[in-house]
XYZ file of C-alpha atoms in Angstrom:
686
model
C 35.937 21.297 -2.535
C 35.073 22.012 1.092
C 35.910 19.423 3.734
C 33.469 20.676 6.341
C 30.403 22.955 6.247
C 28.133 24.342 8.947
C 24.362 24.496 8.463
C 23.022 27.656 10.092
C 19.478 26.342 10.358
C 17.286 23.642 11.850
C 14.539 21.180 10.959
C 13.990 19.605 7.569
C 16.193 22.023 5.604
C 19.175 21.301 7.862
C 18.609 17.569 7.321
C 18.277 18.230 3.586
C 21.679 19.944 3.378
C 23.301 17.240 5.510
C 22.037 14.555 3.084
C 23.769 16.176 0.100
C 26.935 16.992 2.023
C 27.209 13.367 3.136
C 26.769 12.225 -0.478
C 29.607 14.569 -1.505
C 31.900 13.349 1.277
C 31.709 16.658 3.170
C 31.550 16.687 6.978
C 28.749 18.710 8.585
C 28.249 20.826 11.675
C 24.779 21.429 13.100
C 23.770 24.268 15.383
C 20.895 24.030 17.820
C 18.880 25.777 20.484
C 17.982 24.152 23.787
C 14.616 23.159 22.324
C 16.426 21.257 19.534
C 19.162 19.510 21.510
C 17.705 16.085 20.612
C 16.479 17.069 17.136
C 17.019 14.961 14.034
C 19.398 17.419 12.354
C 21.625 17.382 15.435
C 21.781 13.588 15.370
C 22.514 13.435 11.632
C 25.403 15.917 11.637
C 29.000 14.952 12.375
C 29.268 17.697 15.003
C 26.835 20.011 16.783
C 27.209 23.338 18.590
C 24.721 24.841 21.056
C 23.598 28.399 20.316
C 21.314 29.315 23.205
C 17.721 29.275 24.525
C 14.739 28.299 22.301
C 13.621 31.739 21.002
C 15.166 32.393 17.567
C 16.440 35.817 18.587
C 18.484 34.110 21.318
C 19.789 31.277 19.139
C 19.368 30.874 15.361
C 19.458 34.628 14.721
C 22.711 35.190 16.643
C 25.219 35.794 13.862
C 28.176 36.110 16.247
C 27.568 32.688 17.795
C 27.160 31.056 14.398
C 30.414 32.586 13.157
C 32.126 31.422 16.350
C 30.745 27.906 15.766
C 32.368 27.890 12.321
C 35.715 28.911 13.757
C 35.429 26.504 16.664
C 34.768 23.508 14.411
C 36.914 24.509 11.457
C 33.977 24.728 9.050
C 35.163 26.323 5.802
C 31.715 27.207 4.516
C 28.217 27.855 5.799
C 24.849 26.942 4.283
C 22.061 29.186 5.646
C 19.060 27.098 4.505
C 15.940 29.259 4.314
C 14.503 31.687 6.846
C 16.529 32.960 9.805
C 19.722 34.589 8.408
C 19.537 33.152 4.887
C 18.732 36.498 3.235
C 20.556 38.751 5.665
C 23.022 40.893 3.727
C 25.061 41.802 6.802
C 25.439 38.141 7.787
C 26.610 37.122 4.314
C 29.077 40.026 4.316
C 30.308 39.053 7.774
C 30.961 35.486 6.626
C 33.068 36.766 3.748
C 35.029 39.059 6.075
C 35.717 36.161 8.426
C 36.953 33.953 5.578
C 33.904 31.674 5.687
C 32.322 30.869 2.334
C 28.614 31.690 2.318
C 26.833 28.972 0.315
C 24.432 31.336 -1.351
C 24.555 34.545 -3.365
C 27.003 37.326 -2.686
C 26.029 40.033 -0.210
C 25.479 42.625 -2.959
C 22.919 40.346 -4.656
C 21.073 39.785 -1.385
C 21.056 43.534 -0.788
C 19.715 44.282 -4.256
C 16.936 41.681 -4.131
C 16.258 41.450 -0.399
C 14.816 44.957 -0.330
C 11.518 44.637 -2.213
C 11.387 48.355 -2.977
C 14.906 48.449 -4.427
C 14.431 45.138 -6.241
C 11.359 46.416 -8.056
C 13.295 49.422 -9.342
C 16.157 47.176 -10.436
C 13.725 44.820 -12.178
C 12.332 47.730 -14.170
C 15.840 48.652 -15.306
C 16.467 45.011 -16.337
C 13.365 44.997 -18.535
C 11.285 42.783 -16.225
C 7.508 43.320 -16.109
C 6.477 44.868 -12.762
C 3.195 45.628 -10.957
C 1.950 49.233 -10.589
C 2.461 50.514 -7.063
C 4.215 52.830 -4.599
C 7.878 51.883 -4.441
C 9.001 54.016 -1.522
C 8.750 53.266 2.216
C 5.436 54.504 3.635
C 5.556 56.616 6.776
C 2.145 56.053 8.373
C -1.140 54.176 8.184
C -2.908 57.349 7.028
C -0.389 57.749 4.210
C -0.923 54.085 3.305
C -4.671 54.686 2.933
C -4.051 57.696 0.702
C -1.680 55.725 -1.543
C -4.062 52.767 -1.714
C -6.877 55.043 -2.863
C -4.702 56.465 -5.633
C -3.588 53.020 -6.856
C -7.125 51.661 -6.601
C -8.367 48.788 -4.446
C -7.590 45.990 -3.961
C -3.976 46.578 -2.968
C -1.275 44.437 -1.413
C 0.526 45.818 1.644
C 3.971 44.270 1.980
C 6.981 44.503 4.252
C 10.098 45.430 2.312
C 12.118 42.778 4.140
C 9.220 40.316 4.358
C 8.934 36.714 3.338
C 7.064 33.507 4.107
C 3.712 35.293 4.269
C 4.775 37.504 7.180
C 4.293 41.234 6.872
C 1.761 40.897 4.078
C -1.932 41.832 3.841
C -4.481 42.383 1.065
C -6.769 45.401 1.581
C -10.075 46.007 -0.206
C -11.033 49.264 1.553
C -9.679 52.121 3.680
C -10.267 50.322 7.000
C -8.373 47.211 5.873
C -5.540 49.345 4.485
C -5.219 51.271 7.765
C -5.273 48.158 9.967
C -3.209 46.082 7.530
C -0.414 48.645 7.503
C -0.084 48.497 11.311
C -0.227 44.686 11.376
C 2.381 44.341 8.619
C 4.660 46.830 10.306
C 4.480 44.974 13.636
C 5.094 41.561 12.058
C 7.976 42.896 9.965
C 9.592 44.594 12.942
C 9.345 41.445 15.084
C 10.372 38.960 12.373
C 12.933 40.893 10.341
C 13.929 43.945 12.372
C 12.865 46.142 9.422
C 9.422 47.770 9.466
C 9.465 49.492 6.055
C 6.215 48.921 4.158
C 5.245 49.469 0.519
C 2.044 49.001 -1.483
C 1.275 47.627 -4.923
C -1.783 46.795 -6.983
C -3.328 43.410 -6.201
C -3.896 41.419 -9.374
C -7.296 39.719 -9.244
C -7.616 36.014 -10.065
C -3.827 35.816 -9.855
C -1.622 32.767 -10.008
C 1.663 32.617 -8.130
C 4.266 31.100 -10.427
C 7.976 31.204 -9.750
C 11.065 30.516 -11.825
C 14.036 28.661 -10.361
C 17.351 30.129 -11.476
C 20.901 28.924 -11.006
C 23.994 31.071 -11.559
C 27.724 30.696 -11.080
C 30.709 32.974 -10.548
C 31.599 32.796 -14.251
C 28.560 34.697 -15.540
C 26.480 31.640 -16.440
C 22.790 31.661 -15.485
C 20.049 29.178 -16.414
C 16.396 28.847 -15.461
C 15.134 25.445 -14.322
C 11.517 25.796 -15.391
C 8.684 26.980 -13.165
C 6.794 25.992 -10.037
C 3.067 26.530 -9.572
C 2.512 27.872 -6.036
C -1.019 29.282 -6.253
C -2.603 27.037 -3.610
C -2.012 29.262 -0.601
C -3.642 29.974 2.730
C -2.956 33.327 4.351
C -0.164 33.799 1.787
C 1.524 30.589 2.938
C 2.016 27.964 0.243
C 0.176 24.688 0.839
C 0.687 22.690 -2.362
C 3.353 23.298 -5.005
C 3.829 21.558 -8.315
C 6.105 21.563 -11.327
C 5.431 22.283 -14.069
C 2.409 24.624 -13.916
C -0.839 23.320 -15.405
C -1.655 26.860 -16.553
C 1.081 28.585 -18.528
C 1.970 27.970 -22.146
C 5.406 27.125 -23.495
C 5.740 30.688 -24.797
C 4.908 32.167 -21.372
C 7.301 29.752 -19.676
C 10.105 30.859 -21.989
C 9.345 34.575 -21.562
C 9.219 34.301 -17.751
C 12.406 32.253 -17.701
C 14.292 34.723 -19.862
C 13.198 37.663 -17.708
C 14.261 35.779 -14.563
C 17.696 35.158 -16.089
C 17.986 38.819 -17.111
C 17.266 39.905 -13.546
C 19.734 37.388 -12.095
C 22.444 38.583 -14.442
C 21.691 42.214 -13.561
C 22.642 41.495 -9.930
C 25.497 39.098 -10.822
C 23.666 36.263 -9.113
C 25.712 33.248 -7.992
C 23.751 30.352 -6.465
C 20.214 28.966 -6.520
C 17.523 31.632 -6.405
C 13.878 32.092 -7.254
C 12.167 34.869 -9.175
C 8.501 35.041 -8.219
C 5.818 36.306 -10.587
C 2.107 36.976 -10.292
C 0.350 35.792 -13.456
C -3.044 37.100 -14.564
C -5.833 35.089 -16.165
C -4.586 36.071 -19.638
C -1.027 34.908 -18.781
C 0.211 38.467 -18.397
C 2.892 38.281 -15.694
C 4.540 40.718 -13.285
C 7.605 40.514 -11.053
C 6.865 40.084 -7.351
C 10.241 39.503 -5.724
C 13.400 37.458 -5.867
C 14.162 35.038 -3.062
C 17.937 34.901 -2.721
C 17.987 31.470 -1.122
C 16.831 27.902 -1.519
C 13.029 27.667 -1.528
C 10.998 25.305 0.650
C 9.467 23.832 -2.513
C 12.751 23.182 -4.341
C 12.241 19.355 -4.389
C 9.610 19.524 -7.147
C 12.175 21.205 -9.398
C 14.770 18.601 -8.465
C 12.474 15.740 -9.478
C 11.535 17.067 -12.920
C 15.091 18.169 -13.775
C 17.126 15.433 -12.076
C 19.344 18.060 -10.406
C 20.396 18.246 -6.759
C 20.051 21.988 -6.117
C 21.896 21.872 -2.803
C 24.832 20.190 -4.515
C 24.830 22.874 -7.211
C 24.815 25.591 -4.531
C 27.833 24.004 -2.851
C 29.731 23.565 -6.117
C 29.023 27.151 -7.220
C 30.174 28.446 -3.826
C 33.388 26.455 -4.304
C 33.983 28.281 -7.600
C 32.898 25.587 -10.045
C 31.040 26.316 -13.282
C 27.472 25.201 -13.876
C 27.424 21.693 -15.376
C 24.719 22.509 -17.916
C 23.510 25.128 -20.394
C 19.913 26.200 -20.902
C 19.379 23.655 -23.675
C 20.390 20.857 -21.282
C 17.674 21.566 -18.702
C 15.192 18.667 -18.453
C 11.471 18.733 -17.748
C 10.365 15.149 -17.159
C 7.090 14.043 -15.558
C 5.115 15.933 -12.935
C 6.030 16.620 -9.307
C 3.746 17.726 -6.466
C 4.673 18.747 -2.924
C 2.302 18.914 0.055
C 3.468 20.749 3.148
C 2.511 18.682 6.189
C 2.027 21.170 9.023
C 1.272 20.824 12.723
C -2.059 22.614 12.721
C -5.683 21.666 13.239
C -7.629 22.344 10.034
C -10.933 21.775 11.833
C -10.141 24.563 14.323
C -9.288 27.241 11.806
C -5.757 25.840 11.326
C -4.644 26.712 14.823
C -1.085 25.589 15.633
C -0.734 22.211 17.325
C 2.320 21.577 19.454
C 3.480 18.663 21.549
C 5.059 15.235 21.353
C 4.912 13.156 18.177
C 3.599 9.999 19.794
C 3.836 8.294 16.407
C 5.475 9.544 13.248
C 5.391 7.081 10.378
C 5.828 8.573 6.891
C 4.652 6.601 3.874
C 7.109 4.264 2.181
C 9.524 6.222 -0.023
C 11.821 5.193 -2.848
C 13.287 8.663 -3.543
C 15.735 10.280 -1.141
C 17.027 13.759 -0.343
C 20.161 14.576 -2.296
C 19.379 11.989 -4.973
C 19.851 13.410 -8.481
C 17.191 11.506 -10.403
C 14.003 11.831 -12.419
C 12.680 8.452 -11.273
C 9.002 8.219 -10.358
C 8.002 7.718 -6.744
C 7.640 9.216 -3.276
C 10.038 11.344 -1.215
C 9.710 12.691 2.337
C 11.800 15.622 3.585
C 11.527 16.028 7.347
C 13.383 17.246 10.388
C 11.413 15.250 12.971
C 11.237 11.626 14.060
C 9.097 9.287 16.096
C 8.900 10.576 19.670
C 10.156 14.054 18.737
C 8.452 17.306 19.630
C 6.798 20.140 17.727
C 7.802 23.341 19.489
C 5.832 26.563 19.778
C 9.037 28.510 19.086
C 9.380 27.667 15.376
C 7.242 27.208 12.286
C 4.631 24.480 12.068
C 6.163 22.312 9.340
C 6.406 18.615 10.176
C 7.473 17.382 6.753
C 7.285 17.879 3.009
C 5.665 15.043 1.081
C 6.790 15.008 -2.549
C 5.720 12.689 -5.348
C 6.872 12.367 -8.951
C 4.486 10.930 -11.547
C 4.543 10.444 -15.278
C 1.901 13.199 -15.639
C -0.310 15.346 -13.389
C -3.041 12.732 -12.972
C -0.480 10.103 -11.995
C 1.224 12.473 -9.550
C -2.120 13.320 -7.899
C -2.987 9.620 -7.517
C 0.422 8.937 -5.954
C -0.021 11.866 -3.573
C -3.465 10.724 -2.418
C -2.126 7.255 -1.651
C 0.932 8.682 0.133
C -1.268 10.933 2.296
C -3.364 7.903 3.246
C -0.228 6.214 4.542
C 1.211 9.191 6.458
C 0.696 8.429 10.159
C 0.969 11.299 12.644
C -0.208 10.933 16.248
C 0.166 13.252 19.234
C -0.367 16.495 17.327
C -2.951 17.496 14.764
C -1.905 17.838 11.134
C -3.320 19.358 7.951
C -3.386 16.017 6.103
C -7.229 15.954 5.909
C -7.132 19.407 4.323
C -4.497 18.337 1.808
C -6.639 15.312 0.908
C -9.663 17.568 0.394
C -7.705 19.900 -1.885
C -6.467 17.028 -4.032
C -10.018 15.681 -4.347
C -11.526 19.045 -5.293
C -12.688 19.072 -8.934
C -11.365 22.585 -9.507
C -7.894 21.657 -8.311
C -7.971 18.506 -10.417
C -8.860 20.582 -13.493
C -5.950 22.968 -12.918
C -8.340 25.950 -13.029
C -7.477 27.758 -9.791
C -5.729 30.871 -8.503
C -4.335 32.196 -5.235
C -7.874 32.860 -3.992
C -8.854 29.186 -4.273
C -8.763 28.363 -0.545
C -10.334 31.662 0.527
C -13.137 31.120 -1.982
C -13.947 27.489 -1.246
C -13.233 27.465 2.483
C -14.302 30.984 3.400
C -16.020 29.803 6.593
C -13.287 27.445 7.676
C -12.708 23.775 7.065
C -15.196 21.204 8.315
C -15.464 17.435 8.272
C -18.150 17.646 5.586
C -15.588 19.352 3.340
C -13.892 15.950 2.996
C -16.714 13.798 1.646
C -15.648 10.233 1.027
C -16.600 8.792 -2.334
C -18.132 5.811 -0.485
C -18.677 6.230 3.295
C -19.740 2.570 3.481
C -16.111 1.604 2.859
C -15.023 3.273 6.114
C -17.835 1.499 7.967
C -16.994 -1.889 6.444
C -13.330 -1.434 7.352
C -14.314 -0.681 10.978
C -16.241 -3.975 11.104
C -13.305 -5.821 9.510
C -10.943 -4.418 12.157
C -13.348 -5.394 14.939
C -13.290 -8.980 13.669
C -9.486 -8.862 13.596
C -9.415 -7.724 17.246
C -11.883 -10.478 18.268
C -9.903 -13.187 16.524
C -6.674 -12.006 18.099
C -8.281 -11.946 21.551
C -9.604 -15.484 21.033
C -6.149 -16.696 19.968
C -4.546 -15.146 23.050
C -7.188 -16.475 25.454
C -7.742 -19.850 23.786
C -5.516 -21.923 26.035
C -7.228 -20.539 29.141
C -10.832 -20.424 27.894
C -12.745 -23.632 27.233
C -15.348 -21.992 25.016
C -12.850 -20.445 22.626
C -13.651 -22.953 19.877
C -17.222 -21.785 19.474
C -18.027 -19.995 16.229
C -17.367 -16.238 16.383
C -20.320 -13.895 16.047
C -21.231 -12.889 12.472
C -23.950 -10.248 12.939
C -23.276 -6.839 14.455
C -24.554 -3.311 14.679
C -22.067 -0.594 13.768
C -22.559 2.643 15.712
C -20.921 5.596 13.953
C -20.406 8.195 16.679
C -21.668 11.682 15.905
C -21.407 15.103 17.532
C -23.905 15.874 20.258
C -24.967 12.253 20.594
C -26.292 12.095 17.027
C -25.111 8.568 16.318
C -25.819 6.447 13.237
C -26.600 2.741 13.621
C -25.840 0.394 10.713
C -26.645 -3.354 10.766
C -23.638 -5.366 9.582
C -22.785 -8.968 8.876
C -19.497 -10.750 8.286
C -19.477 -13.735 5.961
C -17.541 -16.977 6.238
C -13.993 -16.859 4.888
C -11.014 -19.142 4.510
C -7.565 -18.073 5.779
C -5.869 -15.686 3.359
C -9.118 -14.992 1.501
C -11.166 -11.753 1.475
C -13.813 -11.392 4.178
C -17.261 -10.319 2.909
C -18.683 -7.481 5.028
C -22.336 -6.628 4.329
C -23.895 -3.355 5.528
C -27.569 -2.380 5.553
C -27.176 1.248 4.482
C -30.023 3.723 3.813
C -29.245 3.249 0.115
C -29.659 -0.516 0.409
C -27.487 -3.539 1.062
C -23.791 -3.125 0.278
C -21.097 -5.813 0.441
C -17.342 -5.273 0.556
C -14.763 -8.054 0.172
C -11.832 -7.003 2.346
C -8.394 -8.480 2.797
C -5.615 -6.716 4.690
C -2.170 -7.495 6.029
C -2.883 -6.510 9.619
C -0.359 -6.727 12.455
C -0.927 -5.758 16.105
C 0.103 -2.190 16.839
C 0.087 -1.087 13.208
C -1.592 2.225 12.502
C -1.438 1.782 8.755
C -3.527 -0.855 7.011
C -2.719 -1.962 3.478
C -4.946 -4.374 1.623
C -7.522 -4.844 -1.095
C -11.205 -3.924 -1.253
C -13.060 -5.857 -3.960
C -9.674 -6.599 -5.461
C -8.512 -2.960 -5.560
C -5.526 -1.928 -3.396
C -6.015 0.606 -0.620
C -4.086 2.191 2.231
C -5.946 3.432 5.303
C -5.284 4.167 8.963
C -6.964 2.510 11.936
C -6.663 3.471 15.572
C -8.334 1.739 18.499
C -9.520 3.704 21.510
C -9.352 7.051 19.697
C -11.436 10.037 20.677
C -13.608 10.090 23.801
C -14.789 6.466 23.622
C -12.152 3.864 24.604
C -14.020 1.182 22.624
C -14.176 3.204 19.410
C -12.322 2.283 16.249
C -11.134 5.292 14.246
C -10.839 4.772 10.490
C -9.149 7.359 8.250
C -9.057 7.210 4.439
C -8.776 9.904 1.754
C -8.935 12.553 4.488
C -12.308 11.356 5.785
C -12.618 9.945 9.304
C -15.175 8.061 11.381
C -15.180 6.894 14.986
C -17.307 3.776 15.364
C -18.155 1.114 17.918
C -19.084 -2.377 16.695
C -21.724 -3.873 19.007
C -23.967 -6.855 19.590
C -27.373 -5.931 18.108
C -29.004 -6.036 21.554
C -26.284 -3.808 22.991
C -26.988 -1.323 20.208
C -30.688 -1.286 21.147
C -29.777 -0.341 24.702
C -27.136 2.129 23.531
C -29.821 4.081 21.685
C -31.540 4.697 25.043
C -28.464 6.183 26.728
C -28.907 9.899 27.540
C -26.450 12.365 26.076
C -24.502 14.512 28.518
C -23.911 17.944 27.014
C -20.545 19.655 27.420
C -20.360 22.524 29.960
C -21.232 26.021 28.700
C -18.006 27.968 28.186
C -19.523 30.791 26.165
C -18.667 33.335 28.889
C -14.965 32.652 28.537
C -12.389 33.597 25.927
C -10.192 30.511 25.751
C -6.768 30.140 24.203
C -7.283 28.061 21.055
C -3.608 27.019 20.966
C -0.426 26.862 23.027
C 1.348 30.187 22.738
C 2.618 33.386 24.300
C 0.053 35.977 25.396
C 1.531 39.177 23.956
C -1.439 41.482 24.502
C -4.656 41.719 26.537
C -6.817 44.518 25.149
C -9.551 44.575 27.806
C -9.813 45.091 31.548
C -12.361 44.217 34.266
C -15.583 46.213 34.039
C -15.032 47.169 30.398
C -17.964 46.881 27.985
C -16.968 44.952 24.883
C -18.844 44.734 21.601
C -18.898 41.669 19.353
C -15.914 41.744 17.004
C -13.708 43.841 19.284
C -10.146 42.704 19.916
C -9.696 40.873 23.229
C -6.201 39.396 23.120
C -3.258 38.542 20.873
C -1.391 35.213 21.083
C 1.939 34.550 19.390
C 2.576 30.977 18.273
C 4.934 29.545 15.655
C 6.158 33.045 14.714
C 2.633 34.287 13.842
C 0.325 36.668 15.707
C -3.217 35.356 16.290
C -5.876 37.900 17.295
C -8.838 36.804 19.434
C -12.090 38.767 19.095
C -15.224 38.897 21.251
C -17.982 36.707 19.784
C -20.793 38.664 21.506
C -21.451 41.863 23.456
C -20.582 41.687 27.148
C -18.868 43.119 30.214
C -15.490 41.835 31.328
C -15.748 40.151 34.732
C -12.125 39.033 35.135
C -8.856 38.864 33.203
C -7.498 35.420 34.031
C -4.167 35.521 32.194
C -1.507 38.205 32.017
C 0.676 39.532 29.215
C 3.827 37.454 28.831
C 2.200 34.269 30.129
C 2.639 30.976 28.255
C -0.805 29.587 27.553
C -2.023 26.034 27.090
C -4.894 24.957 24.839
C -8.329 26.029 26.197
C -6.802 28.052 29.034
C -9.148 30.868 30.069
C -7.905 34.359 29.232
C -10.964 36.515 29.898
C -14.268 35.819 31.661
C -17.409 37.840 30.877
C -20.151 38.548 33.413
């Protein structure tokens, strides 16, 4: 077995590999860019080697420097993680030539499956079901349109070397095919250095289901059941689960056997994933094979009790697989939510900056733990006070739960999301909570178009309706009482009137956009220490009383307690938003900002005029921090609504800004190559 391995990656996957290596008694070497010099994976590893400046092309994609780091530290093997160089045939070959064991498949397997055009041909030869399409590289956008017409819309335009949703578009007409080809080619060239594009038929109402395979150097290959990955946004997976709530046992077996046949055809040695698109009648077609560890591998680990990273290391060391197909378990139900640094209420724009507070929910399952126990696991590469950089992807953490069945797993996930505290950057937790609460998701009747169908016009606060908004209001009043009692305790020795009875009647002002506030009369009942406090609200639906009891400590963002005897976890933040007196309450993805007032104060507050925000409609503002890679207009130019104005690159994705109305450009305020901040003006219209 290896004594020391290098992890040629960063973030949560680097931490994940370190956890297993430590369990196996193997020393680890981290590599890092200047942006990651204080990162969690660097602190966890036994040694660390600097690669270069923050951009990936100047650090994590530098094969020579990574090889040198192995030699410098005496690392015998290298784990590539996912992304970066993990599926780079030349890099794997180079490792072998330098006498460094590549903890992944052999270079010939990566070559065969890494090229989507070649892999489709090979899949056909192996007897794997494939989608109709054009399996040769396409020369031009015009040629792409011609091919798409012959196949029949809709079609999927894909980069041959693509992955992770980059270099991929769905086209429903000639215009989308023409523009999609150019966009895919640019993304593929920038991300993978390979701009070859192919086209295949897009299966309508499809589900994205993938089979985890594991092979060794002795010809043994098994499949470890399937993962349901149909909940996607812009072809990026959002929620994954295992098993799938859709396929039958017969379909599972057929897909698994085809995945094994394909793996054997390329002499696959390591963990890999064969991805299929599955139609509404459970007819399935090969999409691609990912010759690496998948982001969503933890859900497979929890239902099988296998540590996939450990198996990768053991296979790379020449060991045989420890199990046959008949030994593969499928126990319980696992769900993974990807927690990303993005603002779901601003069209999921990237959010970068300092993690002022990072407090994951309590977990009883750990990375590298080979178990099928029920519980919660958090895989992350960040920590309290760390930073989310614009140079890398937006993932903050992966939240994984394991339940006895799907309903139990969903309940565990909802509670875990409630307890996941992230401050300083925006996160997609409200969106994840909304998805879990959606009846169609709960029923298991969804496909890859689920998010596009139900959130076609973006994600709004009203898309996360709370089952009882009065609970949020009652909790705000309860927290206000807690703050008052604490203040009285602190001031008591200096304030003669501290012994007077605290106020029991209030008016709760729920702050709304544009000054549209809601005022709710509230009353707190008498209570003995350690007993629930009755909070009564006069809602439009009538009087409602909650009996609340919580273990509240100063400075805590997370509140755990009982409401009418039922346990709950929520988050409370004082001074949030624009009002320093407001109490922010978050539960089940829903959020309110409220101020608890004396009734007379509330009467006067109603009379306060609302000051409207300044009119910025004449400006095109940067919606995110990022690099301005293109400005498509110039002063004096007439621009029509919908025309391209600028392109911003952030977190490895291109974001196109369009004009919202007709106008004439007065001034271009930012130049190509400039690093932009949020709401920085790019273009001003006359």
